[in-house]
Amino acid sequence: MNESLLSFLLRYFPVFMGTIFMAIFSTAMVVVLVDDHYLGRLEPSLRTESTGWGLLSLTFFFGVSNFMIARGYRWAAGLFVGYFAFCLMLVVPTIQYRPHTVAFSLGVLFPVLGLLLLNTERHREMRQKLFEVRIQRNAAKAIYKKHVSRLKAGEHKER
């Protein structure tokens, strides 16, 4: 393994995975609290289906957001911030139903920790480095396309 890649992973992988785990735990707590308090009056089959689709949608959204961060898109961090804010907006109003104290506390704690991780200097550095890698990747693609088009043009002249 390349030494620079190893040093990159050692420095940024914990904060990268930390945001993923905070998103997973936030999703779990949101689904539990929403299912228990907002969907409690639905019939069981509809409740299960709604919970399943909600879980799938939330997981897909944070997965795509994280993939976009890993690909070097700066705007994807805003999606993640919105995701954690959305989780908080779903959890906080459940306090009126007097949810289980631990479930509610964790439902608030995980999105807040996710937001804090996104705001750390290390996560910002990682996003900047991933952005630079994306720029380099795009430049390499442009050079490759230019080179290939020259080769193809040279082949047509020889014929």
Coordinates of C-alpha atoms in Angstrom, one line a residue:
M1 CA 0.0 0.0 0.0
N2 CA 1.2 3.5 -0.8
E3 CA 2.6 5.3 2.2
S4 CA 0.7 8.5 1.5
L5 CA -2.5 6.5 1.2
L6 CA -1.8 4.8 4.5
S7 CA -1.1 8.1 6.2
F8 CA -4.3 9.5 4.7
L9 CA -6.3 6.6 6.0
L10 CA -4.8 6.7 9.4
R11 CA -5.5 10.4 9.7
Y12 CA -9.0 10.6 8.2
F13 CA -10.6 7.2 8.3
P14 CA -11.7 7.4 12.0
V15 CA -13.6 10.7 11.5
F16 CA -15.0 9.4 8.1
M17 CA -16.3 6.3 9.7
G18 CA -17.5 8.2 12.8
T19 CA -19.9 10.2 10.7
I20 CA -21.1 7.1 9.0
F21 CA -21.8 5.4 12.4
M22 CA -23.5 8.5 13.7
A23 CA -25.7 8.5 10.6
I24 CA -26.5 4.8 11.1
F25 CA -27.3 5.2 14.8
S26 CA -29.3 8.4 14.1
T27 CA -31.3 6.5 11.5
A28 CA -32.0 3.7 14.0
M29 CA -33.2 6.0 16.7
V30 CA -35.4 8.0 14.3
V31 CA -37.0 4.9 13.0
V32 CA -37.7 3.6 16.5
L33 CA -39.1 6.8 17.8
V34 CA -41.2 7.6 14.7
D35 CA -42.5 4.1 14.5
D36 CA -43.5 4.2 18.2
H37 CA -45.0 7.6 18.5
Y38 CA -46.1 8.9 15.0
L39 CA -47.1 5.6 13.4
G40 CA -48.5 3.9 16.5
R41 CA -52.1 4.3 15.4
L42 CA -51.7 2.7 12.0
E43 CA -52.6 -1.0 11.4
P44 CA -49.5 -3.2 11.9
S45 CA -48.9 -4.1 8.2
L46 CA -49.0 -0.5 7.1
R47 CA -46.9 0.5 10.0
T48 CA -44.3 -2.1 9.2
E49 CA -44.3 -1.1 5.5
S50 CA -43.9 2.6 6.3
T51 CA -41.1 2.0 8.8
G52 CA -39.3 -0.2 6.3
W53 CA -39.6 2.4 3.5
G54 CA -38.5 5.1 5.9
L55 CA -35.5 3.2 7.0
L56 CA -34.5 2.3 3.4
S57 CA -35.0 6.0 2.3
L58 CA -32.9 7.4 5.1
T59 CA -30.2 4.8 4.6
F60 CA -30.0 5.5 0.9
F61 CA -29.8 9.2 1.4
F62 CA -27.0 9.2 3.8
G63 CA -25.2 6.5 1.8
V64 CA -25.3 8.7 -1.3
S65 CA -24.3 11.7 0.6
N66 CA -21.3 10.0 2.1
F67 CA -20.3 8.5 -1.3
M68 CA -20.4 12.1 -2.8
I69 CA -18.2 13.3 0.1
A70 CA -15.8 10.5 -0.7
R71 CA -15.8 11.4 -4.4
G72 CA -14.7 15.0 -3.5
Y73 CA -18.0 17.0 -3.9
R74 CA -18.0 19.8 -1.4
W75 CA -21.8 20.3 -1.5
A76 CA -22.3 16.8 -0.2
A77 CA -21.4 17.9 3.3
G78 CA -24.4 20.1 3.2
L79 CA -26.6 17.1 2.5
F80 CA -25.1 15.3 5.5
V81 CA -25.8 18.4 7.7
G82 CA -29.4 18.4 6.4
Y83 CA -29.7 14.7 7.1
F84 CA -28.7 15.2 10.7
A85 CA -30.9 18.2 11.1
F86 CA -33.8 16.2 9.6
C87 CA -33.2 13.5 12.1
L88 CA -33.3 16.0 14.9
M89 CA -36.5 17.6 13.6
L90 CA -38.2 14.2 13.7
V91 CA -36.9 13.2 17.1
V92 CA -37.2 16.4 19.2
P93 CA -41.1 16.7 18.9
T94 CA -41.5 13.2 20.2
I95 CA -40.8 14.6 23.7
Q96 CA -44.5 15.5 23.9
Y97 CA -45.3 11.7 23.9
R98 CA -42.9 11.1 26.8
P99 CA -40.7 8.6 25.0
H100 CA -38.3 6.4 26.8
T101 CA -35.6 8.6 28.2
V102 CA -32.6 6.6 26.8
A103 CA -34.2 6.3 23.3
F104 CA -35.0 10.0 23.2
S105 CA -31.5 11.0 24.6
L106 CA -29.7 8.8 22.0
G107 CA -32.1 10.1 19.3
V108 CA -30.8 13.6 20.0
L109 CA -27.2 12.7 20.9
F110 CA -26.3 10.8 17.7
P111 CA -27.3 13.6 15.2
V112 CA -25.6 16.2 17.4
L113 CA -22.4 14.1 17.5
G114 CA -22.7 13.7 13.7
L115 CA -22.9 17.4 13.2
L116 CA -20.0 17.9 15.6
L117 CA -17.9 15.4 13.6
L118 CA -18.7 17.1 10.3
N119 CA -17.6 20.4 11.8
T120 CA -14.2 19.1 13.1
E121 CA -11.0 20.4 11.6
R122 CA -10.0 16.9 10.6
H123 CA -13.2 16.3 8.6
R124 CA -12.8 19.6 6.9
E125 CA -9.2 18.8 5.9
M126 CA -10.4 15.4 4.6
R127 CA -13.1 17.0 2.5
Q128 CA -10.5 19.5 1.1
K129 CA -8.0 16.7 0.3
L130 CA -10.8 14.6 -1.4
F131 CA -11.8 17.7 -3.4
E132 CA -8.1 18.1 -4.6
V133 CA -8.0 14.4 -5.6
R134 CA -11.2 15.0 -7.6
I135 CA -9.6 17.9 -9.4
Q136 CA -6.5 15.9 -10.1
R137 CA -8.6 12.9 -11.4
N138 CA -10.6 15.2 -13.7
A139 CA -7.3 16.7 -15.0
A140 CA -5.9 13.3 -15.6
K141 CA -9.1 12.3 -17.5
A142 CA -8.8 15.4 -19.7
I143 CA -5.2 14.6 -20.5
Y144 CA -6.0 11.0 -21.3
K145 CA -8.9 12.0 -23.6
K146 CA -6.7 14.5 -25.4
H147 CA -4.0 11.9 -25.8
V148 CA -6.4 9.3 -27.1
S149 CA -7.9 11.7 -29.6
R150 CA -4.5 12.5 -30.9
L151 CA -3.7 8.8 -31.3
K152 CA -6.9 8.2 -33.1
A153 CA -6.3 11.2 -35.4
G154 CA -2.8 9.9 -36.1
E155 CA -4.3 6.5 -37.1
H156 CA -6.7 8.1 -39.5
K157 CA -3.9 10.0 -41.2
E158 CA -1.8 6.8 -41.7
R159 CA -4.7 5.1 -43.5

